[in-house]
Short mmCIF file of C-alpha atoms (C1' of nucleotides) in Angstrom, two decimals:
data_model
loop_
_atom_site.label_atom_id
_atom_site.label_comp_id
_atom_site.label_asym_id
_atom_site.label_seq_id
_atom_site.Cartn_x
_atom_site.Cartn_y
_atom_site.Cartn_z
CA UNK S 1 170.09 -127.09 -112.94
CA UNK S 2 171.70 -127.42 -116.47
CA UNK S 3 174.67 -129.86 -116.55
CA UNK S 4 177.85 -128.23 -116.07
CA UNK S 5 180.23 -127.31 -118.76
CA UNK S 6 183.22 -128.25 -116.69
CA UNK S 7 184.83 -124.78 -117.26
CA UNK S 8 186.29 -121.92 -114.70
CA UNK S 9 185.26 -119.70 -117.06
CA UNK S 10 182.40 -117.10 -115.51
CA UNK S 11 180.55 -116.81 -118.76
CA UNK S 12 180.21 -120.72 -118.88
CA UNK S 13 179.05 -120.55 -115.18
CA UNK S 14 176.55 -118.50 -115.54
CA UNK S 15 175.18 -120.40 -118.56
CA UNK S 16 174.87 -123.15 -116.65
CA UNK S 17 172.14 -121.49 -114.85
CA UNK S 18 170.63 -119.78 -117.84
CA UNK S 19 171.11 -122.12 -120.93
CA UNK S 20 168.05 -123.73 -120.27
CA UNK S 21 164.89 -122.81 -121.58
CA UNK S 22 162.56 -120.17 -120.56
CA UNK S 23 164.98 -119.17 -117.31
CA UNK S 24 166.11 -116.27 -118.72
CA UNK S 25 162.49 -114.79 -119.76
CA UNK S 26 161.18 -116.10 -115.91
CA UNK S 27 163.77 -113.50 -115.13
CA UNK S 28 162.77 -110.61 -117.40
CA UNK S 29 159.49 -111.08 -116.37
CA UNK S 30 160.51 -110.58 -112.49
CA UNK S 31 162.70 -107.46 -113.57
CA UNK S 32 159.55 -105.97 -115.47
CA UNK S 33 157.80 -106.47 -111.93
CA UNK S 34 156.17 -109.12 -112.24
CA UNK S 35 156.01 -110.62 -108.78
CA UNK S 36 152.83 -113.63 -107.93
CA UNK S 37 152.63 -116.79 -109.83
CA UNK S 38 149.67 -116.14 -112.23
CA UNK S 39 150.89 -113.00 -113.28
CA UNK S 40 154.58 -114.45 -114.33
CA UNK S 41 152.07 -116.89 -115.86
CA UNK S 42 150.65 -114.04 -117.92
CA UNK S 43 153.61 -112.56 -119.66
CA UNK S 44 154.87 -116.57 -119.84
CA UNK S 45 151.36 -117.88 -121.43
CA UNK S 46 152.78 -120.55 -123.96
CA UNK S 47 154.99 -121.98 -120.33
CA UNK S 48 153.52 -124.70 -118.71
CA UNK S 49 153.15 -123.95 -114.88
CA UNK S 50 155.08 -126.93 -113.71
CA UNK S 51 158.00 -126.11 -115.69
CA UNK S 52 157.33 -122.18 -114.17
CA UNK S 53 157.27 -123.90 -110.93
CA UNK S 54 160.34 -125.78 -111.55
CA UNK S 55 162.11 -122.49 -113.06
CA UNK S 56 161.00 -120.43 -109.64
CA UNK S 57 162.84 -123.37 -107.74
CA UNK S 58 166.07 -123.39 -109.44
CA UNK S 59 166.06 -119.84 -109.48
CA UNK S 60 165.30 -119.61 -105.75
CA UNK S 61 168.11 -122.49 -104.93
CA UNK S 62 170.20 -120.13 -107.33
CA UNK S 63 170.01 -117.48 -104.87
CA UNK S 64 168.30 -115.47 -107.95
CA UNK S 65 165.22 -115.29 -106.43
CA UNK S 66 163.46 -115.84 -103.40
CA UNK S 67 159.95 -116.61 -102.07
CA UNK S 68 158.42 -114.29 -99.78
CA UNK S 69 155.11 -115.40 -98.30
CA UNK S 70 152.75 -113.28 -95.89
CA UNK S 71 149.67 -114.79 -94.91
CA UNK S 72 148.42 -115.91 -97.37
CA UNK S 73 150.34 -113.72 -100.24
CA UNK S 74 153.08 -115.19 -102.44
CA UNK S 75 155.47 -113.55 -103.89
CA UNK S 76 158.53 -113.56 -106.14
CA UNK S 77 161.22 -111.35 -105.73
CA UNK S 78 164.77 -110.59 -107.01
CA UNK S 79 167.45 -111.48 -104.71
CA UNK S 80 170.42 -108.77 -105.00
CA UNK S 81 171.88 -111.48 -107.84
CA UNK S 82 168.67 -111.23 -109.47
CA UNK S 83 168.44 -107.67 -109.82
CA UNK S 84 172.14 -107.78 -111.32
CA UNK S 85 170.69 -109.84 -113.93
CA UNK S 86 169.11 -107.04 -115.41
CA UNK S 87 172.19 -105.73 -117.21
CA UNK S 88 172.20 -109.62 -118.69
CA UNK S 89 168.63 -108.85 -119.91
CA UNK S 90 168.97 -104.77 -120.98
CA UNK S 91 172.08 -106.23 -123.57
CA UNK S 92 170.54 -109.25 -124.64
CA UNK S 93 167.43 -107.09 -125.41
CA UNK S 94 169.66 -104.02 -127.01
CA UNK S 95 171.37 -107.22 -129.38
CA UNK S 96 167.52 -109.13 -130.25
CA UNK S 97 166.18 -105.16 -131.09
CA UNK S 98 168.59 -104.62 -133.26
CA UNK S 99 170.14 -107.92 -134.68
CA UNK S 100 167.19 -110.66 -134.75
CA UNK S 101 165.49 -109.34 -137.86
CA UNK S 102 161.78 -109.33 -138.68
CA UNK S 103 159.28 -110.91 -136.73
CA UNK S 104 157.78 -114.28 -137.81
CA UNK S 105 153.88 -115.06 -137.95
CA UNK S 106 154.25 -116.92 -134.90
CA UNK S 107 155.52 -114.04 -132.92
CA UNK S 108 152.44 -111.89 -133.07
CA UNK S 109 150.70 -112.26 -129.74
CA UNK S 110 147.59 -109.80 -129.59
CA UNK S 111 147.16 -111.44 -125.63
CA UNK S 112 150.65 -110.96 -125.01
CA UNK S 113 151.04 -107.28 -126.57
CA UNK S 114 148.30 -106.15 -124.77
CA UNK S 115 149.42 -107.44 -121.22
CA UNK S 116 152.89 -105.83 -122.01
CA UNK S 117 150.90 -102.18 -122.66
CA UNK S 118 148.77 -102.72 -120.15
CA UNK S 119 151.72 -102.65 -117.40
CA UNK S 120 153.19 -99.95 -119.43
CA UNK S 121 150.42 -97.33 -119.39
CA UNK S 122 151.41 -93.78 -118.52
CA UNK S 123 148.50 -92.51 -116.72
CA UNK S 124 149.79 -89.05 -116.36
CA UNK S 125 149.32 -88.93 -120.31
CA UNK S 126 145.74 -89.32 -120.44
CA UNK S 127 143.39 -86.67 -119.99
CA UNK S 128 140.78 -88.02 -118.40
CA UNK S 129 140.22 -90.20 -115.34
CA UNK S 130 138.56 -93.22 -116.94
CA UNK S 131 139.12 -94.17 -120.40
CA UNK S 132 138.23 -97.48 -122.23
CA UNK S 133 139.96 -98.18 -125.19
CA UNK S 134 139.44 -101.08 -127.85
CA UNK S 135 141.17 -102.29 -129.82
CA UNK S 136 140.62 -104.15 -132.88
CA UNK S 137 143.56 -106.42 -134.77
CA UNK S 138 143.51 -107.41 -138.34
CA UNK S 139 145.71 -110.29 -138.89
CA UNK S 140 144.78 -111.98 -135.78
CA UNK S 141 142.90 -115.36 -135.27
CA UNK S 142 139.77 -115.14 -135.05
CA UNK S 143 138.38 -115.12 -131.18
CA UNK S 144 141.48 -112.68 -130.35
CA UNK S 145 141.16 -109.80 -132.47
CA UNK S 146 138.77 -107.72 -129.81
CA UNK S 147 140.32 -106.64 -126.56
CA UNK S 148 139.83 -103.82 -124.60
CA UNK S 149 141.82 -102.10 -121.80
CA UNK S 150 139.74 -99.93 -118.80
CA UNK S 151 142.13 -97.86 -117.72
CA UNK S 152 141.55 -96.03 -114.49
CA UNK S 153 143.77 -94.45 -111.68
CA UNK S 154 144.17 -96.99 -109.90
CA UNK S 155 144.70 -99.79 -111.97
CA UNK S 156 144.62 -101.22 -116.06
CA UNK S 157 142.51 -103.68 -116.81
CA UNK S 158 142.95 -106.32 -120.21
CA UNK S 159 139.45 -107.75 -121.15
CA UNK S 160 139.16 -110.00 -124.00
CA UNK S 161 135.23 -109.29 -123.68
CA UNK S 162 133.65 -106.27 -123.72
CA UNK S 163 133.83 -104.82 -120.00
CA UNK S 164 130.24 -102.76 -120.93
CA UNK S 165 131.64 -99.55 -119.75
CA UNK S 166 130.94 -97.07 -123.47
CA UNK S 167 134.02 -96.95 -125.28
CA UNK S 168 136.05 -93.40 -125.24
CA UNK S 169 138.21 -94.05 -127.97
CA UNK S 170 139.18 -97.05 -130.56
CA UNK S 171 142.02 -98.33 -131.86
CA UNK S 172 141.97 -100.58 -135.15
CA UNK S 173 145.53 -101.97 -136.57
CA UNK S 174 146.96 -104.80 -138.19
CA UNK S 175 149.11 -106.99 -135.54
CA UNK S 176 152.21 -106.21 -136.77
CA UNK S 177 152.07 -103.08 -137.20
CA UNK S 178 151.04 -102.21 -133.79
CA UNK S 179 153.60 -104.83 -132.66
CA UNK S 180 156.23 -103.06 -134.42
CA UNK S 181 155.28 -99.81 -133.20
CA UNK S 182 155.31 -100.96 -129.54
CA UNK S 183 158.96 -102.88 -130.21
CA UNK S 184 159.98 -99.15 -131.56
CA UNK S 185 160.61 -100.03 -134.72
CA UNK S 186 157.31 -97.81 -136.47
CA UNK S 187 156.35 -94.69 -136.00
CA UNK S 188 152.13 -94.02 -134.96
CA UNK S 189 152.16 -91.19 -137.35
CA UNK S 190 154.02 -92.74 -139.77
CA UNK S 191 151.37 -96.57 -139.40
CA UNK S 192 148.41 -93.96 -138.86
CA UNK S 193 149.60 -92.20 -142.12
CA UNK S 194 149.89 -95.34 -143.97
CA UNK S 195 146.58 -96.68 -142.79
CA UNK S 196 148.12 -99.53 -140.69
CA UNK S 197 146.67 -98.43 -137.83
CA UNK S 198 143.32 -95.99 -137.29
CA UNK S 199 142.26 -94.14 -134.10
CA UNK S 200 138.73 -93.63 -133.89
CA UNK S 201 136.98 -91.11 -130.95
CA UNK S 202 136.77 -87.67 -129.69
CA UNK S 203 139.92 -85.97 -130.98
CA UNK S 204 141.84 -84.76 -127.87
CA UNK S 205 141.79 -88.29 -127.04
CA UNK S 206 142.88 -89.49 -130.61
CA UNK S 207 145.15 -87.28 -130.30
CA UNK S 208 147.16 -88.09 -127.12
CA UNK S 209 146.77 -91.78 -127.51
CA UNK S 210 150.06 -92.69 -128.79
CA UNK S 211 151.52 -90.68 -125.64
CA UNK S 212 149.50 -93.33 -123.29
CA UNK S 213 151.80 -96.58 -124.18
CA UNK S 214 155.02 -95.78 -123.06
CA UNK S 215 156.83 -98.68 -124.31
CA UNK S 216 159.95 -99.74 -122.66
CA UNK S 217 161.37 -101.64 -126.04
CA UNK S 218 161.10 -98.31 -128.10
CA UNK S 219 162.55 -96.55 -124.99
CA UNK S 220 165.56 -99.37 -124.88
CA UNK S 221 166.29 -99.31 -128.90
CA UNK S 222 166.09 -95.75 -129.46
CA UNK S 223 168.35 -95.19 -126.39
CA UNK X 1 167.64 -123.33 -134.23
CA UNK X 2 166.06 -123.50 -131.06
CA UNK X 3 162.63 -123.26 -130.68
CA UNK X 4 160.53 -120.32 -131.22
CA UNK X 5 159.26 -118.99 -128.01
CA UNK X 6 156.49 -116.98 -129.88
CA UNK X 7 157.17 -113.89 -128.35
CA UNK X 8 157.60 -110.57 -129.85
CA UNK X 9 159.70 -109.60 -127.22
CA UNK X 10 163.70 -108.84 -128.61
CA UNK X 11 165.09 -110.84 -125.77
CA UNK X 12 163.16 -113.74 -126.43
CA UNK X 13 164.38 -113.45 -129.81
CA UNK X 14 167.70 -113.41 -129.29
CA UNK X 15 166.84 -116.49 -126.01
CA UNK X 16 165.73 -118.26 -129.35
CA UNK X 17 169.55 -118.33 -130.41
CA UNK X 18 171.58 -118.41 -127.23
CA UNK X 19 169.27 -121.17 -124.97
CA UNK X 20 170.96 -124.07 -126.49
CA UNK X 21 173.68 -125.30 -124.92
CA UNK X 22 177.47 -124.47 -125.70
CA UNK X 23 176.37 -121.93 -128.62
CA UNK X 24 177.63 -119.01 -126.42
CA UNK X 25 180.39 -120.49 -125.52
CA UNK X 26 181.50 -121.07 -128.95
CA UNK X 27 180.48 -117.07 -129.41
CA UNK X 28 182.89 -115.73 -126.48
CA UNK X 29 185.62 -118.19 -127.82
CA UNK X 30 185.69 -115.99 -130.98
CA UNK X 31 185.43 -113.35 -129.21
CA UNK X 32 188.42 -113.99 -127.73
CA UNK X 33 190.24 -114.73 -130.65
CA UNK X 34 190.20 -118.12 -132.22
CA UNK X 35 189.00 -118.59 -135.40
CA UNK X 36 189.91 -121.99 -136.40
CA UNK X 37 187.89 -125.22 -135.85
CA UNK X 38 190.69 -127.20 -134.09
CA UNK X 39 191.49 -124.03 -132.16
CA UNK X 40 188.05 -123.64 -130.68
CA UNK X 41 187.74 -126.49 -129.80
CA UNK X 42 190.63 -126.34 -127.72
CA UNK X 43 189.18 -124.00 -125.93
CA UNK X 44 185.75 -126.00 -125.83
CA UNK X 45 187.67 -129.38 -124.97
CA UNK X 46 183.96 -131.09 -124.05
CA UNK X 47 182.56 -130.29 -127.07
CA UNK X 48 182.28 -132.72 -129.67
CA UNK X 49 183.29 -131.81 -133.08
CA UNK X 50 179.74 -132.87 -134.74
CA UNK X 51 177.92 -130.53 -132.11
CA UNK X 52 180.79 -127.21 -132.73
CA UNK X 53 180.03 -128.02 -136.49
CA UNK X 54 176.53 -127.42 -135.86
CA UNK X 55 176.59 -124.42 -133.67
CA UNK X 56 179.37 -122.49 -136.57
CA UNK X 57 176.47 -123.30 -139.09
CA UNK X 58 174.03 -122.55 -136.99
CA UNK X 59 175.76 -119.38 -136.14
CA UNK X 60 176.24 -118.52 -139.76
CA UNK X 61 172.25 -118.88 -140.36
CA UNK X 62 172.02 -116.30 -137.52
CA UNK X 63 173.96 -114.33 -139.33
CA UNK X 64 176.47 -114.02 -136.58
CA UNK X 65 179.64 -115.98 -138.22
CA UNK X 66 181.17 -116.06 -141.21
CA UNK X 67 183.19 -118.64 -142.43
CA UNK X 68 185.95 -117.49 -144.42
CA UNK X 69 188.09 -119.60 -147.18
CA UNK X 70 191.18 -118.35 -148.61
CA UNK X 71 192.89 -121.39 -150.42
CA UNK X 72 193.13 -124.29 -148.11
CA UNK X 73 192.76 -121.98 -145.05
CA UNK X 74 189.49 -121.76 -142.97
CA UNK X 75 188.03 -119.01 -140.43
CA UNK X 76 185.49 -118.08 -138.59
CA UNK X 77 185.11 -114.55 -138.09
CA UNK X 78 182.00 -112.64 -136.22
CA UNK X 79 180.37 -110.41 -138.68
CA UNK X 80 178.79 -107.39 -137.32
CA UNK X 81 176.44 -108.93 -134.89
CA UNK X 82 178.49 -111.23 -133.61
CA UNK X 83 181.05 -108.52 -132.93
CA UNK X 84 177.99 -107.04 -130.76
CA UNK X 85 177.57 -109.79 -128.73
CA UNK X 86 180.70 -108.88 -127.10
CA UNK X 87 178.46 -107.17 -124.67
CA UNK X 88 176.44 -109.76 -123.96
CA UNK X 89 179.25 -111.94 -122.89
CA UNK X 90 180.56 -109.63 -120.72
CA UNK X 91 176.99 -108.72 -118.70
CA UNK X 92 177.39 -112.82 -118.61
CA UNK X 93 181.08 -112.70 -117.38
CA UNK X 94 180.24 -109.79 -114.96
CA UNK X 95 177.30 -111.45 -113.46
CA UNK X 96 179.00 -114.76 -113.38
CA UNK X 97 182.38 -113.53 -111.15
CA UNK X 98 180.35 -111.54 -108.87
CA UNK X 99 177.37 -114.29 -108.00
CA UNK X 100 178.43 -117.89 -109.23
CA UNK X 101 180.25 -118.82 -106.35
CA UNK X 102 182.87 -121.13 -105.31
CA UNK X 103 183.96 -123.05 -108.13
CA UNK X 104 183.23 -126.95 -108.02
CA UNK X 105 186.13 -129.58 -108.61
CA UNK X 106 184.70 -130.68 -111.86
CA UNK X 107 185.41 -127.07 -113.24
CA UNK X 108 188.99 -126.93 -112.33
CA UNK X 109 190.81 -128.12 -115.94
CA UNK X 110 195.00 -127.82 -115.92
CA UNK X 111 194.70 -128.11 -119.85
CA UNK X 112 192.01 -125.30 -120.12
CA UNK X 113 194.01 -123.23 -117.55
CA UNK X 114 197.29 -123.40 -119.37
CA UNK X 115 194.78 -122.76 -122.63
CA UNK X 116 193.57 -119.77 -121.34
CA UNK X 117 196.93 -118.40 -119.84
CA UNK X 118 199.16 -119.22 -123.07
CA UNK X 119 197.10 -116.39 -124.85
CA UNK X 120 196.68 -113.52 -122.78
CA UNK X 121 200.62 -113.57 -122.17
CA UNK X 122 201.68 -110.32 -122.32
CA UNK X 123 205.33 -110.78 -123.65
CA UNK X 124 206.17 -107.34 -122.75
CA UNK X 125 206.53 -108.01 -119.09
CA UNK X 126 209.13 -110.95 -120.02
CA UNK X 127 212.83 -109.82 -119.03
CA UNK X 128 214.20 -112.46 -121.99
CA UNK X 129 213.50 -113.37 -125.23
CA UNK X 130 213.21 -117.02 -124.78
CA UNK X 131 211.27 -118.40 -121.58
CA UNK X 132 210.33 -121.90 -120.56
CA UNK X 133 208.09 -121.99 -117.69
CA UNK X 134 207.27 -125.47 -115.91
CA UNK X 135 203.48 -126.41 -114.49
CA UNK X 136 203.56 -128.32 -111.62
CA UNK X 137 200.05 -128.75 -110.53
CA UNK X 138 198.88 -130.49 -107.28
CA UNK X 139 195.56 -131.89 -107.02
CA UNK X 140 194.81 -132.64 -110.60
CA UNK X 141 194.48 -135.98 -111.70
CA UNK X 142 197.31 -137.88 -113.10
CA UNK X 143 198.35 -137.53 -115.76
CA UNK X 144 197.94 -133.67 -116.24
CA UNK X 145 199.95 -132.58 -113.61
CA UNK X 146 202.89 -131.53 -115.27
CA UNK X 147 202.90 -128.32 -117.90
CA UNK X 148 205.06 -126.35 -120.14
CA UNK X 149 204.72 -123.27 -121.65
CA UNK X 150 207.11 -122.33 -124.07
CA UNK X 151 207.54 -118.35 -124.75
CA UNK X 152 209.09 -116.76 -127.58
CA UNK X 153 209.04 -113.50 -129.02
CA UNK X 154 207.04 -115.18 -132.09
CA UNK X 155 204.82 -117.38 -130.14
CA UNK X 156 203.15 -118.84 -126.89
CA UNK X 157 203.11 -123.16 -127.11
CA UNK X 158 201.52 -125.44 -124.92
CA UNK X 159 203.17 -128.54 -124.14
CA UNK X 160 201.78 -131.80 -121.83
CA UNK X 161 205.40 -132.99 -122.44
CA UNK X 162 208.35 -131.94 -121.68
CA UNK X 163 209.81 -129.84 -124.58
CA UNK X 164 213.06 -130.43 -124.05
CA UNK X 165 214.48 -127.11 -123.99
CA UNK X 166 216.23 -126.18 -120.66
CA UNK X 167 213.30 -125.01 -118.14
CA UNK X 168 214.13 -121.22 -116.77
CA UNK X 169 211.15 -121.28 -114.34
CA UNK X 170 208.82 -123.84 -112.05
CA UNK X 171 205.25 -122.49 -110.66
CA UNK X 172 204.30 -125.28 -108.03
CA UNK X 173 200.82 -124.36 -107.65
CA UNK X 174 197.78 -125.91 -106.32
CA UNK X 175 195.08 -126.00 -109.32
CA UNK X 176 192.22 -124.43 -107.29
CA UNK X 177 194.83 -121.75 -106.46
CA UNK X 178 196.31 -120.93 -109.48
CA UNK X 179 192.80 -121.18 -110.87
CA UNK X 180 191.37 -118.75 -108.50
CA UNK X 181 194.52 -116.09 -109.09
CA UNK X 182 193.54 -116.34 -113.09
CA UNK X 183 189.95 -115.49 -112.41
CA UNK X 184 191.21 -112.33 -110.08
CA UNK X 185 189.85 -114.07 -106.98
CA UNK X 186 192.92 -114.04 -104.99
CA UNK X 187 196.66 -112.59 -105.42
CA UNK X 188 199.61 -114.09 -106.27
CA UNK X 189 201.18 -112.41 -103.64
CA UNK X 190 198.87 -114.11 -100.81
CA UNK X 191 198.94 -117.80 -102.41
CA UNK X 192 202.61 -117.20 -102.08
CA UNK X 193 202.98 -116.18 -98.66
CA UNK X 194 200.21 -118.91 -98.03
CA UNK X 195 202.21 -121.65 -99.94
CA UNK X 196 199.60 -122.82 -102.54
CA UNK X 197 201.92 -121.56 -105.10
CA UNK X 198 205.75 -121.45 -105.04
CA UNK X 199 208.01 -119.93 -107.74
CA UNK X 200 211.46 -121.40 -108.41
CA UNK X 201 214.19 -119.72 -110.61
CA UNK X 202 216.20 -117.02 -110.84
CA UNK X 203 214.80 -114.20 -108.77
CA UNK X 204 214.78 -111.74 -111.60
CA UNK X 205 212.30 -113.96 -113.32
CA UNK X 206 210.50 -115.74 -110.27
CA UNK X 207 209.72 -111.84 -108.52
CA UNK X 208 208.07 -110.82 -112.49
CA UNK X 209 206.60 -113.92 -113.44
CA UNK X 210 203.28 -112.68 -111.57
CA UNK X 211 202.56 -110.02 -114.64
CA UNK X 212 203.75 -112.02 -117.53
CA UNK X 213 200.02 -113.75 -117.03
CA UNK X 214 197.57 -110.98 -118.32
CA UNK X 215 193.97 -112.61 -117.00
CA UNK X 216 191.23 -110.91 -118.76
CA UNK X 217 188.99 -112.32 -116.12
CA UNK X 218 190.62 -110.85 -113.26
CA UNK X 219 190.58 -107.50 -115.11
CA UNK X 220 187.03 -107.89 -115.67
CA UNK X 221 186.37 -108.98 -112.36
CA UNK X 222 188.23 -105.64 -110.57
CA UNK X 223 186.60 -103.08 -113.46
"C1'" DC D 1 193.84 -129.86 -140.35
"C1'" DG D 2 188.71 -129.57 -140.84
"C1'" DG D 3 185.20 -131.49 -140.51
"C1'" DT D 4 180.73 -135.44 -141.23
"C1'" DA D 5 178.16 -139.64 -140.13
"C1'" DT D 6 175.87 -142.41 -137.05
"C1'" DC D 7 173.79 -144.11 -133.09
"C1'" DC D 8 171.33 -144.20 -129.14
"C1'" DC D 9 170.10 -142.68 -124.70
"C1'" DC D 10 168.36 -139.89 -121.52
"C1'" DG D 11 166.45 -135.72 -119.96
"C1'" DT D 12 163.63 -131.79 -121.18
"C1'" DC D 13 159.90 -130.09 -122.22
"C1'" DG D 14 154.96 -129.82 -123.48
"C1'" DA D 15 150.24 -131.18 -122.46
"C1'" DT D 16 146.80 -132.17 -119.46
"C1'" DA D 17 144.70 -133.12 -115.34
"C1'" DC D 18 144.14 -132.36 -110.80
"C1'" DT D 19 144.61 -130.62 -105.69
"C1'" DG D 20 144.80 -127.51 -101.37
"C1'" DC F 1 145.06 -118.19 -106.47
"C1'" DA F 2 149.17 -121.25 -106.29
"C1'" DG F 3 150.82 -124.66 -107.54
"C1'" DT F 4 151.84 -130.49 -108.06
"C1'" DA F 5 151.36 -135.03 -110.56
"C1'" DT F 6 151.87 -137.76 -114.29
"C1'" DC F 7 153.14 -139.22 -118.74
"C1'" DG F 8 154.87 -139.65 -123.23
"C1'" DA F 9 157.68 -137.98 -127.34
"C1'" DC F 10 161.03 -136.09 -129.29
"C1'" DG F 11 165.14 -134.38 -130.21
"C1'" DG F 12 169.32 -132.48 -128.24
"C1'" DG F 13 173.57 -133.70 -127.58
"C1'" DG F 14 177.36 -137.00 -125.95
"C1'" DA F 15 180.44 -140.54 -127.75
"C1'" DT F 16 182.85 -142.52 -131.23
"C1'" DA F 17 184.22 -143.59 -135.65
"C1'" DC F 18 185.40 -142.14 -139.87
"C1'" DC F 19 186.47 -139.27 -144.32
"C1'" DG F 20 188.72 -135.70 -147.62
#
DNA sequence: CGGTATCCCCGTCGATACTG
DNA sequence: CAGTATCGACGGGGATACCG
C-alpha cells in the first residue's frame, strides 16, 4: 500500500490506495471486463506482470477485488467497492477527454487501439456473419502497422499476422487519426473526407463500418 | 510530471497528472478554498514546502492553477479545469466514506481537525456575536490537547494557546469521536449520551453548538 | 509571508528471467 | 496460462536549512 497521508480526510484515504502507479488503470481495466491475468496483461502491455501481480494483491487485501478460482480458472473480479470505483474512473475519464489536450507520439498504440475495438465490436452492426477486416496504420513503427481483426459471432479475434481467411473489407489510416476518432474526438466522415483514413471493399460493408466500433470514449465525451 | 503511461486512453492521461503523491490533495485544498501558500499548507501540514512548490508549478504546467499577483499579494486560483476536477474529488470523497474503513490512529490530527472545522463554521447558527469555544481533546498526544477557536462575526481563528479572551464554551471530546462526528460517521447526539463528548456552558449555547460545525464531509457522506 | 536550495535515502518501478 | 524471483537505477519525496 502507498504510505499514508496521515489525514481523516476521505479523499486522502482513498489516495492512499490509488496514488500509486498503474492501480487505478488495473481497475479500469477490471470495470471494462477484463477478468484473467493475461488479458488485464493485454490492455496493461507496457506493466510488468510482477508489479500486475503485486497491484491484484493490494487490490484484493483492499477489499477492491477478489480472486475467484474454479478448477483450474482464475479470475478477477470487482468486489462491491470495486464496482463503486467506476464513478472514480467515468469522471476521471470525462476530465482526461476533455482537459488533457492532444495526444503525444508516445501515446499512439496501434496494439493497444486495436485490443480496445476489438472488445468493443457491435456485432449486431455488421451485416454479415464473418467479416475480416485489416487494417493498415501510417505513422506506426514498422512491424505494427498490419493487424487484422476476424470477427465472428462468437468471438473477435486481434492478429498481428495475417489469419489467411480473404479479407472482406480494409481499413487504411494514419494512427492518430483513427486514434482520435475512436477517443471521439474526429468524425469517420469527416477523416474519410480528408483522406486520413480510407475504407477499401464491397460497399455495403464500407459503408456500415464505422457503425461496427462502438467506442465507449466517444460514447463517454459526447455524453 | 509523472510519467507517461503511453496510453491513449483519457484516464490514463489524466493518471499521468494525479498518480503522484499529494498533487490531489493540494487540488481539493483549493477546492475548498485556500489559495495562499502558507494557507495550504495548513491544510497539508505533512507536506513540505519544496514538494507544495512543485506540485502549484506543476499544476500550473497542467494548466490547472493559476497563480495570481496583485502587488505583494499571491494566489492560487483553479482555472477552468481545475474548477472541473471538483468532480473528481468528490467520486474520490464518495468512494472513500463509503469503503475506506475505520480510520487508523495515525490519521486522527487535533490541528487538522480544528483546521477543517474553523472554516466550514456556519456563523449563522451562532446565538452571539462573539464566541470562544475551548478544545479539550483526550487521546491526542501532548501537547495538542488543548484548542481554541475564536468566532467573530468577521472571522474564524485557530489558537494552540489560550487566547485570553473569556471562554463561553468547553467540548471535552475524545479525538476519534469528535473526528468521526466531523466525517458524518456518528451523531453528536449519541457521543453525548455515550460520553465521548461533553459540552459545558450555558445551555443556550451548549444545546446549539452541534450546528455551528457545518462538516462538508458528513453532508457528503448522507447525500 | 512566500517560497528555494540541498541532500540523501529508500522504495518503486522497470526489465528480464524463470517456474508450476 | 498464471504468475514469482531477482536485481539494479533512478528519482520521488521527506527533512531541514535558508533567502527575499
Amino acid at each position: 500500500m502507498g504510505a499514508s497521508y496521515h489525514q481523516f480526510c476521505p479523499v486522502a484515504k482513498a489516495m492512499e490506495l490509488f496514488d500509486e502507479r498503474w492501480t487505478l488503470l488495473v481497475v479500469r481495466e477490471l470495470v471494462l471486463g477484463s477478468e484473467r491475468f493475461n488479458e488485464l496483461r493485454r490492455g496493461l502491455p507496457r506493466m510488468s506482470p510482477s508489479l500486475l501481480s503485486t497491484r491484484l494483491h493490494q487490490l484484493t487485501a483492499a477489499g477492491i477485488v477478489r480472486r475467484v478460482t474454479d478448477g483450474g480458472d482464475i479470475r478477477y473480479v470487482l468486489t462491491p467497492a470495486g464496482r463503486d470505483l467506476e464513478a472514480v474512473v467515468d469522471a476521471l475519464g470525462a476530465w482526461g477527454s476533455r482537459w488533457t489536450g492532444r495526444l503525444g507520439d508516445e501515446d499512439l498504440d496501434p496494439k493497444l487501439l486495436m485490443w480496445d475495438m476489438h472488445r468493443n465490436v457491435d456485432r449486431s452492426a455488421i451485416p454479415q456473419d464473418r467479416v475480416v477486416v485489416r487494417f493498415a496504420f501510417t505513422g506506426a513503427p514498422r512491424g505494427s502497422r498490419r493487424w487484422w481483426l476476424v470477427i465472428t459471432p462468437d468471438e473477435v479475434d486481434v492478429c498481428d499476422v495475417d489469419p489467411g481467411f480473404e479479407e472482406s473489407v480494409a481499413v487504411t489510416a494514419d494512427l492518430r487519426a483513427l486514434t482520435e476518432i475512436w477517443r471521439g474526438e474526429r468524425q469517420w466522415s469527416e477523416a474519410l473526407r480528408s483522406g486520413a483514413v480510407a475504407i477499401d471493399g464491397p460497399v455495403t460493408l464500407r459503408r456500415s463500418l464505422p457503425r461496427w466500433f462502438a467506442s465507449p470514449l466517444a460514447a463517454q465525451s459526447s455524453g
